[in-house]
PDB file of C-alpha atoms in Angstrom:
ATOM      1  CA  ALA A   1       5.471 -17.103  -0.744  1.00  0.00           C
ATOM      2  CA  ALA A   2       2.001 -17.940   0.535  1.00  0.00           C
ATOM      3  CA  LEU A   3       1.353 -14.278   1.381  1.00  0.00           C
ATOM      4  CA  HIS A   4       2.539 -13.222  -2.060  1.00  0.00           C
ATOM      5  CA  ARG A   5       0.186 -15.727  -3.752  1.00  0.00           C
ATOM      6  CA  ALA A   6      -2.689 -14.437  -1.640  1.00  0.00           C
ATOM      7  CA  LEU A   7      -1.994 -10.858  -2.647  1.00  0.00           C
ATOM      8  CA  CYS A   8      -1.815 -11.818  -6.295  1.00  0.00           C
ATOM      9  CA  THR A   9      -5.404 -13.099  -6.127  1.00  0.00           C
ATOM     10  CA  LEU A  10      -6.811  -9.667  -5.227  1.00  0.00           C
ATOM     11  CA  PRO A  11      -9.051  -8.026  -7.873  1.00  0.00           C
ATOM     12  CA  ALA A  12      -6.950  -6.613 -10.661  1.00  0.00           C
ATOM     13  CA  THR A  13      -7.020  -2.979 -11.682  1.00  0.00           C
ATOM     14  CA  SER A  14      -5.497  -1.719 -14.921  1.00  0.00           C
ATOM     15  CA  TYR A  15      -2.769   0.827 -14.248  1.00  0.00           C
ATOM     16  CA  ALA A  16       0.194   2.212 -16.143  1.00  0.00           C
ATOM     17  CA  GLU A  17       3.017  -0.340 -16.048  1.00  0.00           C
ATOM     18  CA  ASN A  18       6.132   1.694 -16.754  1.00  0.00           C
ATOM     19  CA  THR A  19       7.471   4.078 -14.138  1.00  0.00           C
ATOM     20  CA  SER A  20      10.756   5.902 -14.214  1.00  0.00           C
ATOM     21  CA  VAL A  21      11.996   7.441 -10.975  1.00  0.00           C
ATOM     22  CA  THR A  22      14.798   9.931 -10.491  1.00  0.00           C
ATOM     23  CA  SER A  23      16.050  11.465  -7.285  1.00  0.00           C
ATOM     24  CA  HIS A  24      13.946  14.542  -8.008  1.00  0.00           C
ATOM     25  CA  GLN A  25      11.122  13.449 -10.265  1.00  0.00           C
ATOM     26  CA  TRP A  26       8.971  10.470 -11.197  1.00  0.00           C
ATOM     27  CA  TYR A  27       7.139  10.066 -14.444  1.00  0.00           C
ATOM     28  CA  ALA A  28       4.157   7.872 -15.262  1.00  0.00           C
ATOM     29  CA  SER A  29       4.122   6.468 -18.782  1.00  0.00           C
ATOM     30  CA  GLY A  30       1.939   4.023 -20.599  1.00  0.00           C
ATOM     31  CA  THR A  31      -1.820   3.678 -20.188  1.00  0.00           C
ATOM     32  CA  HIS A  32      -3.644   5.550 -17.437  1.00  0.00           C
ATOM     33  CA  ALA A  33      -6.238   3.775 -15.315  1.00  0.00           C
ATOM     34  CA  GLU A  34      -8.937   2.350 -17.545  1.00  0.00           C
ATOM     35  CA  ARG A  35     -11.455   2.156 -14.729  1.00  0.00           C
ATOM     36  CA  ALA A  36     -11.780   3.185 -11.118  1.00  0.00           C
ATOM     37  CA  MET A  37     -10.133   1.085  -8.418  1.00  0.00           C
ATOM     38  CA  PRO A  38     -12.747  -1.477  -7.315  1.00  0.00           C
ATOM     39  CA  PRO A  39     -14.038  -1.342  -3.723  1.00  0.00           C
ATOM     40  CA  ALA A  40     -12.496  -4.736  -2.944  1.00  0.00           C
ATOM     41  CA  THR A  41      -9.063  -3.335  -3.731  1.00  0.00           C
ATOM     42  CA  ILE A  42      -9.609  -0.392  -1.382  1.00  0.00           C
ATOM     43  CA  ARG A  43     -10.628  -2.770   1.382  1.00  0.00           C
ATOM     44  CA  CYS A  44      -7.374  -4.659   0.892  1.00  0.00           C
ATOM     45  CA  THR A  45      -5.226  -1.522   1.205  1.00  0.00           C
ATOM     46  CA  ALA A  46      -4.105  -2.245   4.765  1.00  0.00           C
ATOM     47  CA  LEU A  47      -3.098  -5.792   3.835  1.00  0.00           C
ATOM     48  CA  LEU A  48      -1.159  -4.595   0.823  1.00  0.00           C
ATOM     49  CA  ALA A  49       0.574  -1.883   2.823  1.00  0.00           C
ATOM     50  CA  ALA A  50       1.585  -4.352   5.527  1.00  0.00           C
ATOM     51  CA  ALA A  51       2.823  -6.809   2.942  1.00  0.00           C
ATOM     52  CA  ALA A  52       4.979  -4.132   1.340  1.00  0.00           C
ATOM     53  CA  GLY A  53       7.127  -4.092   4.444  1.00  0.00           C
ATOM     54  CA  LEU A  54       7.415  -7.889   4.574  1.00  0.00           C
ATOM     55  CA  VAL A  55       7.601  -9.116   1.001  1.00  0.00           C
ATOM     56  CA  ALA A  56       9.640  -7.504  -1.756  1.00  0.00           C
ATOM     57  CA  PRO A  57       7.814  -7.382  -5.097  1.00  0.00           C
ATOM     58  CA  PRO A  58       8.864  -9.840  -7.825  1.00  0.00           C
ATOM     59  CA  PRO A  59      12.031  -8.652  -9.620  1.00  0.00           C
ATOM     60  CA  ARG A  60      11.229  -6.119 -12.336  1.00  0.00           C
ATOM     61  CA  PRO A  61      14.560  -4.706 -13.495  1.00  0.00           C
ATOM     62  CA  THR A  62      12.968  -2.090 -15.746  1.00  0.00           C
ATOM     63  CA  HIS A  63      10.022  -1.176 -13.521  1.00  0.00           C
ATOM     64  CA  THR A  64      11.766   1.353 -11.276  1.00  0.00           C
ATOM     65  CA  ARG A  65      15.052   3.062 -12.047  1.00  0.00           C
ATOM     66  CA  LEU A  66      16.784   5.381  -9.617  1.00  0.00           C
ATOM     67  CA  HIS A  67      19.111   8.033 -11.002  1.00  0.00           C
ATOM     68  CA  SER A  68      21.085  10.717  -9.231  1.00  0.00           C
ATOM     69  CA  THR A  69      20.819  14.276 -10.467  1.00  0.00           C
ATOM     70  CA  VAL A  70      22.838  17.402  -9.908  1.00  0.00           C
ATOM     71  CA  THR A  71      20.270  20.159 -10.266  1.00  0.00           C
ATOM     72  CA  GLN A  72      16.856  20.626  -8.733  1.00  0.00           C
ATOM     73  CA  ASP A  73      13.675  21.753 -10.449  1.00  0.00           C
ATOM     74  CA  LEU A  74      11.802  23.563  -7.689  1.00  0.00           C
ATOM     75  CA  GLY A  75       8.481  23.644  -9.530  1.00  0.00           C
ATOM     76  CA  THR A  76       6.239  26.573 -10.365  1.00  0.00           C
ATOM     77  CA  THR A  77       4.906  29.659  -8.606  1.00  0.00           C
ATOM     78  CA  THR A  78       1.937  30.488 -10.850  1.00  0.00           C
ATOM     79  CA  ALA A  79      -0.897  28.643 -12.544  1.00  0.00           C
ATOM     80  CA  PRO A  80      -1.135  28.569 -16.365  1.00  0.00           C
ATOM     81  CA  LEU A  81      -1.372  32.127 -17.656  1.00  0.00           C
ATOM     82  CA  LEU A  82      -3.933  33.558 -20.051  1.00  0.00           C
ATOM     83  CA  ASP A  83      -3.916  37.027 -21.567  1.00  0.00           C
ATOM     84  CA  ASP A  84      -6.440  39.518 -20.237  1.00  0.00           C
ATOM     85  CA  ALA A  85      -8.675  39.246 -23.292  1.00  0.00           C
ATOM     86  CA  ALA A  86      -8.856  35.441 -23.031  1.00  0.00           C
ATOM     87  CA  ILE A  87      -9.692  35.611 -19.317  1.00  0.00           C
ATOM     88  CA  ALA A  88     -12.398  38.248 -19.875  1.00  0.00           C
ATOM     89  CA  ARG A  89     -13.912  36.206 -22.687  1.00  0.00           C
ATOM     90  CA  ALA A  90     -13.927  33.000 -20.626  1.00  0.00           C
ATOM     91  CA  VAL A  91     -15.441  34.695 -17.559  1.00  0.00           C
ATOM     92  CA  SER A  92     -18.136  36.308 -19.708  1.00  0.00           C
ATOM     93  CA  GLN A  93     -19.046  32.947 -21.189  1.00  0.00           C
ATOM     94  CA  MET A  94     -19.081  31.345 -17.742  1.00  0.00           C
ATOM     95  CA  ARG A  95     -21.446  34.044 -16.445  1.00  0.00           C
ATOM     96  CA  GLU A  96     -24.015  32.909 -18.998  1.00  0.00           C
ATOM     97  CA  ASP A  97     -24.549  29.908 -16.728  1.00  0.00           C
ATOM     98  CA  ALA A  98     -26.568  31.047 -13.680  1.00  0.00           C
ATOM     99  CA  ARG A  99     -24.925  28.396 -11.510  1.00  0.00           C
ATOM    100  CA  THR A 100     -21.700  30.424 -11.435  1.00  0.00           C
ATOM    101  CA  LYS A 101     -23.357  33.339  -9.592  1.00  0.00           C
ATOM    102  CA  PRO A 102     -21.967  32.511  -6.093  1.00  0.00           C
ATOM    103  CA  LEU A 103     -18.354  33.053  -7.230  1.00  0.00           C
ATOM    104  CA  THR A 104     -16.552  36.317  -7.922  1.00  0.00           C
ATOM    105  CA  ASP A 105     -15.035  37.104 -11.293  1.00  0.00           C
ATOM    106  CA  ASP A 106     -11.576  36.514  -9.837  1.00  0.00           C
ATOM    107  CA  GLU A 107     -12.595  33.055  -8.673  1.00  0.00           C
ATOM    108  CA  LEU A 108     -14.082  32.262 -12.077  1.00  0.00           C
ATOM    109  CA  ALA A 109     -10.897  33.513 -13.726  1.00  0.00           C
ATOM    110  CA  TRP A 110      -8.872  31.014 -11.689  1.00  0.00           C
ATOM    111  CA  PHE A 111     -10.947  28.095 -12.929  1.00  0.00           C
ATOM    112  CA  ALA A 112     -10.731  29.490 -16.465  1.00  0.00           C
ATOM    113  CA  ARG A 113      -6.947  29.503 -16.195  1.00  0.00           C
ATOM    114  CA  ASP A 114      -6.981  25.971 -14.812  1.00  0.00           C
ATOM    115  CA  ARG A 115      -8.940  24.874 -17.888  1.00  0.00           C
ATOM    116  CA  ARG A 116      -6.779  27.051 -20.177  1.00  0.00           C
ATOM    117  CA  GLY A 117      -9.674  29.202 -21.307  1.00  0.00           C
ATOM    118  CA  ASP A 118     -12.223  26.442 -21.947  1.00  0.00           C
ATOM    119  CA  ALA A 119     -15.352  28.017 -20.420  1.00  0.00           C
ATOM    120  CA  ARG A 120     -17.450  24.865 -20.637  1.00  0.00           C
ATOM    121  CA  GLU A 121     -14.923  22.755 -18.733  1.00  0.00           C
ATOM    122  CA  ALA A 122     -14.380  25.571 -16.237  1.00  0.00           C
ATOM    123  CA  VAL A 123     -18.109  25.809 -15.484  1.00  0.00           C
ATOM    124  CA  GLU A 124     -18.252  22.083 -14.778  1.00  0.00           C
ATOM    125  CA  LYS A 125     -15.501  22.446 -12.188  1.00  0.00           C
ATOM    126  CA  VAL A 126     -17.049  25.594 -10.716  1.00  0.00           C
ATOM    127  CA  VAL A 127     -20.408  23.903 -10.164  1.00  0.00           C
ATOM    128  CA  GLN A 128     -18.688  20.974  -8.487  1.00  0.00           C
ATOM    129  CA  TYR A 129     -16.653  23.348  -6.306  1.00  0.00           C
ATOM    130  CA  ILE A 130     -19.680  25.400  -5.218  1.00  0.00           C
ATOM    131  CA  ARG A 131     -21.495  22.257  -4.154  1.00  0.00           C
ATOM    132  CA  TRP A 132     -18.448  21.043  -2.189  1.00  0.00           C
ATOM    133  CA  ARG A 133     -17.599  24.266  -0.386  1.00  0.00           C
ATOM    134  CA  LYS A 134     -21.011  24.550   1.329  1.00  0.00           C
ATOM    135  CA  ASP A 135     -19.635  22.302   4.060  1.00  0.00           C
ATOM    136  CA  ARG A 136     -16.327  21.183   2.525  1.00  0.00           C
ATOM    137  CA  GLY A 137     -17.700  17.782   1.675  1.00  0.00           C
ATOM    138  CA  GLY A 138     -19.118  17.233   5.155  1.00  0.00           C
ATOM    139  CA  LEU A 139     -15.959  18.348   6.957  1.00  0.00           C
ATOM    140  CA  GLY A 140     -17.321  21.637   8.279  1.00  0.00           C
ATOM    141  CA  ALA A 141     -19.237  24.630   6.987  1.00  0.00           C
ATOM    142  CA  ASP A 142     -17.049  27.137   8.837  1.00  0.00           C
ATOM    143  CA  ARG A 143     -13.497  27.347  10.098  1.00  0.00           C
ATOM    144  CA  ASP A 144     -14.316  26.419  13.700  1.00  0.00           C
ATOM    145  CA  ALA A 145     -16.203  23.291  12.663  1.00  0.00           C
ATOM    146  CA  LEU A 146     -13.355  22.310  10.339  1.00  0.00           C
ATOM    147  CA  MET A 147     -10.724  22.666  13.058  1.00  0.00           C
ATOM    148  CA  ARG A 148     -12.800  20.717  15.585  1.00  0.00           C
ATOM    149  CA  ARG A 149     -12.982  17.893  13.064  1.00  0.00           C
ATOM    150  CA  ALA A 150      -9.229  18.095  12.415  1.00  0.00           C
ATOM    151  CA  ALA A 151      -8.207  18.175  16.088  1.00  0.00           C
ATOM    152  CA  PRO A 152      -6.993  14.553  16.503  1.00  0.00           C
ATOM    153  CA  GLU A 153      -4.519  14.852  13.616  1.00  0.00           C
ATOM    154  CA  ALA A 154      -3.647  18.486  14.329  1.00  0.00           C
ATOM    155  CA  ARG A 155      -2.516  17.614  17.855  1.00  0.00           C
ATOM    156  CA  ARG A 156       0.012  15.173  16.421  1.00  0.00           C
ATOM    157  CA  ARG A 157       1.251  17.790  13.941  1.00  0.00           C
ATOM    158  CA  VAL A 158       0.885  15.361  11.060  1.00  0.00           C
ATOM    159  CA  GLY A 159       0.586  18.328   8.711  1.00  0.00           C
ATOM    160  CA  TYR A 160       0.940  22.079   9.170  1.00  0.00           C
ATOM    161  CA  LEU A 161       1.800  25.349   7.484  1.00  0.00           C
ATOM    162  CA  ALA A 162       5.443  26.117   8.281  1.00  0.00           C
ATOM    163  CA  ARG A 163       6.599  29.578   9.252  1.00  0.00           C
ATOM    164  CA  GLU A 164       9.438  29.255   6.763  1.00  0.00           C
ATOM    165  CA  LYS A 165       9.058  29.936   3.039  1.00  0.00           C
ATOM    166  CA  ASP A 166      11.109  28.194   0.388  1.00  0.00           C
ATOM    167  CA  ALA A 167      13.682  29.649  -1.989  1.00  0.00           C
ATOM    168  CA  LEU A 168      10.887  30.729  -4.371  1.00  0.00           C
ATOM    169  CA  ASN A 169       9.109  32.483  -1.491  1.00  0.00           C
ATOM    170  CA  ARG A 170       6.202  30.034  -1.518  1.00  0.00           C
ATOM    171  CA  PRO A 171       4.329  29.118   1.668  1.00  0.00           C
ATOM    172  CA  THR A 172       5.401  25.638   2.710  1.00  0.00           C
ATOM    173  CA  VAL A 173       3.086  22.849   3.836  1.00  0.00           C
ATOM    174  CA  VAL A 174       4.928  20.171   5.832  1.00  0.00           C
ATOM    175  CA  VAL A 175       3.588  16.632   6.211  1.00  0.00           C
ATOM    176  CA  VAL A 176       5.347  14.248   8.619  1.00  0.00           C
ATOM    177  CA  ALA A 177       4.098  10.862   7.455  1.00  0.00           C
ATOM    178  CA  ARG A 178       5.485   8.828  10.359  1.00  0.00           C
ATOM    179  CA  ARG A 179       3.051  10.612  12.688  1.00  0.00           C
ATOM    180  CA  HIS A 180       0.061   9.327  10.718  1.00  0.00           C
ATOM    181  CA  ASP A 181      -1.223   5.869  11.699  1.00  0.00           C
ATOM    182  CA  ALA A 182      -3.366   4.572   8.842  1.00  0.00           C
ATOM    183  CA  MET A 183      -4.701   1.723  10.974  1.00  0.00           C
ATOM    184  CA  ARG A 184      -6.039   3.959  13.761  1.00  0.00           C
ATOM    185  CA  ARG A 185      -6.660   7.313  12.160  1.00  0.00           C
ATOM    186  CA  ASP A 186     -10.003   9.049  11.827  1.00  0.00           C
ATOM    187  CA  LEU A 187     -10.252   9.568   8.067  1.00  0.00           C
ATOM    188  CA  LYS A 188     -12.472  12.640   8.409  1.00  0.00           C
ATOM    189  CA  ALA A 189      -9.982  14.201  10.836  1.00  0.00           C
ATOM    190  CA  SER A 190      -7.150  13.638   8.354  1.00  0.00           C
ATOM    191  CA  GLN A 191      -9.208  15.156   5.552  1.00  0.00           C
ATOM    192  CA  ALA A 192     -10.243  18.159   7.651  1.00  0.00           C
ATOM    193  CA  LEU A 193      -6.652  18.897   8.652  1.00  0.00           C
ATOM    194  CA  CYS A 194      -5.565  18.679   5.028  1.00  0.00           C
ATOM    195  CA  VAL A 195      -8.235  21.147   3.883  1.00  0.00           C
ATOM    196  CA  ALA A 196      -7.506  23.562   6.742  1.00  0.00           C
ATOM    197  CA  VAL A 197      -3.765  23.609   6.059  1.00  0.00           C
ATOM    198  CA  LEU A 198      -4.279  24.038   2.315  1.00  0.00           C
ATOM    199  CA  GLU A 199      -6.689  26.933   2.867  1.00  0.00           C
ATOM    200  CA  ASP A 200      -4.200  28.620   5.212  1.00  0.00           C
ATOM    201  CA  ALA A 201      -1.312  28.167   2.784  1.00  0.00           C
ATOM    202  CA  ILE A 202      -3.266  29.478  -0.213  1.00  0.00           C
ATOM    203  CA  ALA A 203      -4.503  32.478   1.762  1.00  0.00           C
ATOM    204  CA  LYS A 204      -0.926  33.219   2.821  1.00  0.00           C
ATOM    205  CA  ALA A 205       0.275  33.062  -0.767  1.00  0.00           C
ATOM    206  CA  GLN A 206      -2.486  35.364  -1.966  1.00  0.00           C
ATOM    207  CA  GLU A 207      -1.813  37.896   0.797  1.00  0.00           C
ATOM    208  CA  GLU A 208       1.669  38.364  -0.588  1.00  0.00           C
ATOM    209  CA  GLY A 209       0.777  38.337  -4.269  1.00  0.00           C
ATOM    210  CA  GLY A 210       1.577  34.675  -4.865  1.00  0.00           C
ATOM    211  CA  GLU A 211      -0.530  31.837  -6.213  1.00  0.00           C
ATOM    212  CA  GLN A 212       1.011  28.481  -5.387  1.00  0.00           C
ATOM    213  CA  VAL A 213       2.466  26.635  -2.414  1.00  0.00           C
ATOM    214  CA  LEU A 214       5.114  23.969  -1.855  1.00  0.00           C
ATOM    215  CA  ALA A 215       4.297  20.669  -0.133  1.00  0.00           C
ATOM    216  CA  LEU A 216       7.126  18.819   1.608  1.00  0.00           C
ATOM    217  CA  VAL A 217       6.285  15.268   2.666  1.00  0.00           C
ATOM    218  CA  ASP A 218       8.783  13.809   5.135  1.00  0.00           C
ATOM    219  CA  LEU A 219       8.886  10.062   4.443  1.00  0.00           C
ATOM    220  CA  ARG A 220      11.798   9.231   6.713  1.00  0.00           C
ATOM    221  CA  GLN A 221      11.213   6.401   9.189  1.00  0.00           C
ATOM    222  CA  VAL A 222       7.842   5.471   7.688  1.00  0.00           C
ATOM    223  CA  GLY A 223       6.488   1.933   7.756  1.00  0.00           C
ATOM    224  CA  PRO A 224       3.493   0.048   6.351  1.00  0.00           C
ATOM    225  CA  GLN A 225       1.313   1.414   9.157  1.00  0.00           C
ATOM    226  CA  ASN A 226       1.814   4.920   7.770  1.00  0.00           C
ATOM    227  CA  VAL A 227       0.616   4.096   4.238  1.00  0.00           C
ATOM    228  CA  ASP A 228      -2.949   5.367   3.791  1.00  0.00           C
ATOM    229  CA  VAL A 229      -4.097   4.764   0.220  1.00  0.00           C
ATOM    230  CA  PRO A 230      -7.782   5.721   0.749  1.00  0.00           C
ATOM    231  CA  PHE A 231      -6.650   9.091   2.101  1.00  0.00           C
ATOM    232  CA  LEU A 232      -4.192   9.575  -0.764  1.00  0.00           C
ATOM    233  CA  LEU A 233      -6.881   8.855  -3.356  1.00  0.00           C
ATOM    234  CA  TRP A 234      -9.202  11.343  -1.637  1.00  0.00           C
ATOM    235  CA  LEU A 235      -6.382  13.920  -1.582  1.00  0.00           C
ATOM    236  CA  ILE A 236      -5.648  13.559  -5.294  1.00  0.00           C
ATOM    237  CA  MET A 237      -9.332  14.024  -6.143  1.00  0.00           C
ATOM    238  CA  THR A 238      -9.641  17.003  -3.781  1.00  0.00           C
ATOM    239  CA  LEU A 239      -6.611  18.805  -5.154  1.00  0.00           C
ATOM    240  CA  ARG A 240      -7.709  18.335  -8.742  1.00  0.00           C
ATOM    241  CA  SER A 241     -11.341  19.288  -8.142  1.00  0.00           C
ATOM    242  CA  TYR A 242     -11.286  21.998  -5.472  1.00  0.00           C
ATOM    243  CA  PHE A 243      -7.722  23.352  -5.310  1.00  0.00           C
ATOM    244  CA  PRO A 244      -6.607  23.123  -8.950  1.00  0.00           C
ATOM    245  CA  LYS A 245      -3.097  24.336  -9.738  1.00  0.00           C
ATOM    246  CA  ARG A 246      -2.498  25.472  -6.155  1.00  0.00           C
ATOM    247  CA  LEU A 247       0.497  23.191  -5.595  1.00  0.00           C
ATOM    248  CA  GLY A 248       3.664  24.348  -7.303  1.00  0.00           C
ATOM    249  CA  GLN A 249       5.351  21.091  -6.373  1.00  0.00           C
ATOM    250  CA  VAL A 250       5.144  18.109  -4.026  1.00  0.00           C
ATOM    251  CA  ALA A 251       8.559  17.011  -2.741  1.00  0.00           C
ATOM    252  CA  LEU A 252       8.771  13.545  -1.186  1.00  0.00           C
ATOM    253  CA  VAL A 253      11.720  13.482   1.204  1.00  0.00           C
ATOM    254  CA  ASP A 254      13.755  10.260   1.472  1.00  0.00           C
ATOM    255  CA  PRO A 255      11.019   7.729   0.565  1.00  0.00           C
ATOM    256  CA  PRO A 256      11.834   4.062   1.357  1.00  0.00           C
ATOM    257  CA  PRO A 257      12.114   2.377  -2.085  1.00  0.00           C
ATOM    258  CA  VAL A 258      10.099  -0.839  -1.599  1.00  0.00           C
ATOM    259  CA  LEU A 259       7.289   0.773   0.371  1.00  0.00           C
ATOM    260  CA  PHE A 260       7.146   3.728  -2.021  1.00  0.00           C
ATOM    261  CA  GLU A 261       6.810   1.444  -5.032  1.00  0.00           C
ATOM    262  CA  ALA A 262       4.022  -0.541  -3.381  1.00  0.00           C
ATOM    263  CA  ALA A 263       2.059   2.611  -2.575  1.00  0.00           C
ATOM    264  CA  TRP A 264       2.736   4.165  -5.979  1.00  0.00           C
ATOM    265  CA  ASN A 265       1.384   1.084  -7.744  1.00  0.00           C
ATOM    266  CA  LEU A 266      -1.924   1.626  -5.947  1.00  0.00           C
ATOM    267  CA  ILE A 267      -2.351   5.336  -6.688  1.00  0.00           C
ATOM    268  CA  LYS A 268      -0.570   5.940  -9.998  1.00  0.00           C
ATOM    269  CA  GLY A 269      -3.758   5.496 -12.022  1.00  0.00           C
ATOM    270  CA  ALA A 270      -5.354   8.374 -10.119  1.00  0.00           C
ATOM    271  CA  VAL A 271      -2.248  10.572 -10.356  1.00  0.00           C
ATOM    272  CA  GLY A 272      -1.906  10.161 -14.119  1.00  0.00           C
ATOM    273  CA  ARG A 273      -0.328  13.103 -15.926  1.00  0.00           C
ATOM    274  CA  HIS A 274      -0.001  15.089 -12.692  1.00  0.00           C
ATOM    275  CA  ALA A 275       3.014  12.980 -11.764  1.00  0.00           C
ATOM    276  CA  ASP A 276       5.273  15.651 -13.254  1.00  0.00           C
ATOM    277  CA  MET A 277       4.652  17.913 -10.256  1.00  0.00           C
ATOM    278  CA  VAL A 278       6.112  15.393  -7.793  1.00  0.00           C
ATOM    279  CA  ARG A 279       9.803  15.017  -6.956  1.00  0.00           C
ATOM    280  CA  LEU A 280      11.764  12.488  -4.954  1.00  0.00           C
ATOM    281  CA  VAL A 281      14.335  14.435  -2.959  1.00  0.00           C
ATOM    282  CA  SER A 282      16.835  13.945  -0.172  1.00  0.00           C
ATOM    283  CA  SER A 283      17.074  15.811   3.106  1.00  0.00           C
ATOM    284  CA  ARG A 284      20.171  17.472   1.710  1.00  0.00           C
ATOM    285  CA  ASP A 285      18.203  18.652  -1.327  1.00  0.00           C
ATOM    286  CA  VAL A 286      15.697  20.281   1.009  1.00  0.00           C
ATOM    287  CA  ARG A 287      18.419  22.172   2.862  1.00  0.00           C
ATOM    288  CA  GLU A 288      20.602  23.150  -0.084  1.00  0.00           C
ATOM    289  CA  ALA A 289      18.119  23.645  -2.929  1.00  0.00           C
ATOM    290  CA  TYR A 290      14.611  24.222  -1.604  1.00  0.00           C
ATOM    291  CA  PHE A 291      15.742  26.476   1.252  1.00  0.00           C
ATOM    292  CA  ALA A 292      19.108  27.629  -0.070  1.00  0.00           C
ATOM    293  CA  GLY A 293      20.380  30.295   2.316  1.00  0.00           C
ATOM    294  CA  LYS A 294      17.089  30.299   4.232  1.00  0.00           C
ATOM    295  CA  ARG A 295      15.818  28.763   7.456  1.00  0.00           C
ATOM    296  CA  VAL A 296      14.507  25.202   7.002  1.00  0.00           C
ATOM    297  CA  PRO A 297      11.314  23.987   8.763  1.00  0.00           C
ATOM    298  CA  PRO A 298      12.395  22.306  12.025  1.00  0.00           C
ATOM    299  CA  ASP A 299      11.085  18.826  11.125  1.00  0.00           C
ATOM    300  CA  LEU A 300      13.326  18.786   8.046  1.00  0.00           C
ATOM    301  CA  ARG A 301      16.565  20.160   9.442  1.00  0.00           C
TER     302      ARG A 301
END
C-alpha cells in the first residue's frame, strides 16, 4: 500500500484512459497525450516497471478487456498507395525545396506516400530524415560504426532478422524481450541494434519487390527488469520519423497482462493512432496463422 501511494505521487501525465485489448489487437481511444511525458516521469520508469511486478493496479473493470478471436489479421504489405500522377505531382512540389536534393525521387515518393500526397508535410519529414541519417542520430555514420555500437545487444541476440519469412512473405524481425535487461543495458547499443536490424529487413523486402516487414516481439518469461520505457519511446519516435510505414504489423507474443498494462499506460500517449498496427497474439497464433505451413523462427517454435 505504501509503495502504491508513493507511485501515485509521481508527476501526472495526461494520456488516453480507455483501452480495449483483444487477443490480436489493441485499440487506444479517448484523448491522446496532451503534452510530452515530463522528465521526472522518465526518471521514474525503472521504479514503475519494478512496481508493476509487485503491485497490481487498482481494480478498473472497464480499463482492459481481453477477448478471444478466431481469425487473425496479419497486417499490411504495402504503404498507402497513390496513383502515378499524384506521386509525380508531390515529388515535383517537393523538389522546389532545395533541402530535398540529397534524396532520390524514389525516396521522396515514399515520404509523399506516407503523407498521402501532402508535399509540405512530406518535405518536413524529409528534412528531418536527412539530418538524422548523417550519423543515424549519433549511432554511426556507416554500417561498421553502427554494428560496433550495437555489439553488446547483438551478442545476446535481443533482436535480429530471421531467416524465415511469414505467410505474407514479409521479412521477419524477431525481438526476444527477456534477453534485454533495462537496468543494465547500454541505451545506445540497443538503439544501434534496432536501426541495423530495421535497415537489413527493409533492404531484404526491397530486394524482393516488397515494402514492409513484420515484427514479432516474444514477451514470454519477461519481468519488470525487461521493461524499458525510454527505449520504447525512442523506438516509436524513430519508426514514425525515419522509417514511416515500414512495419506491416507488430505482433506481441504472449504478453503478461499486469506488466503489459503498466508499460502500455506509460507509452500509449506516444503510440496514439498507430495502435491499430499492433496485435496481441499467442505462440499458437504465430505457428498457425503468421507462419501457416512455413518454418517458424527458432525462438518462437
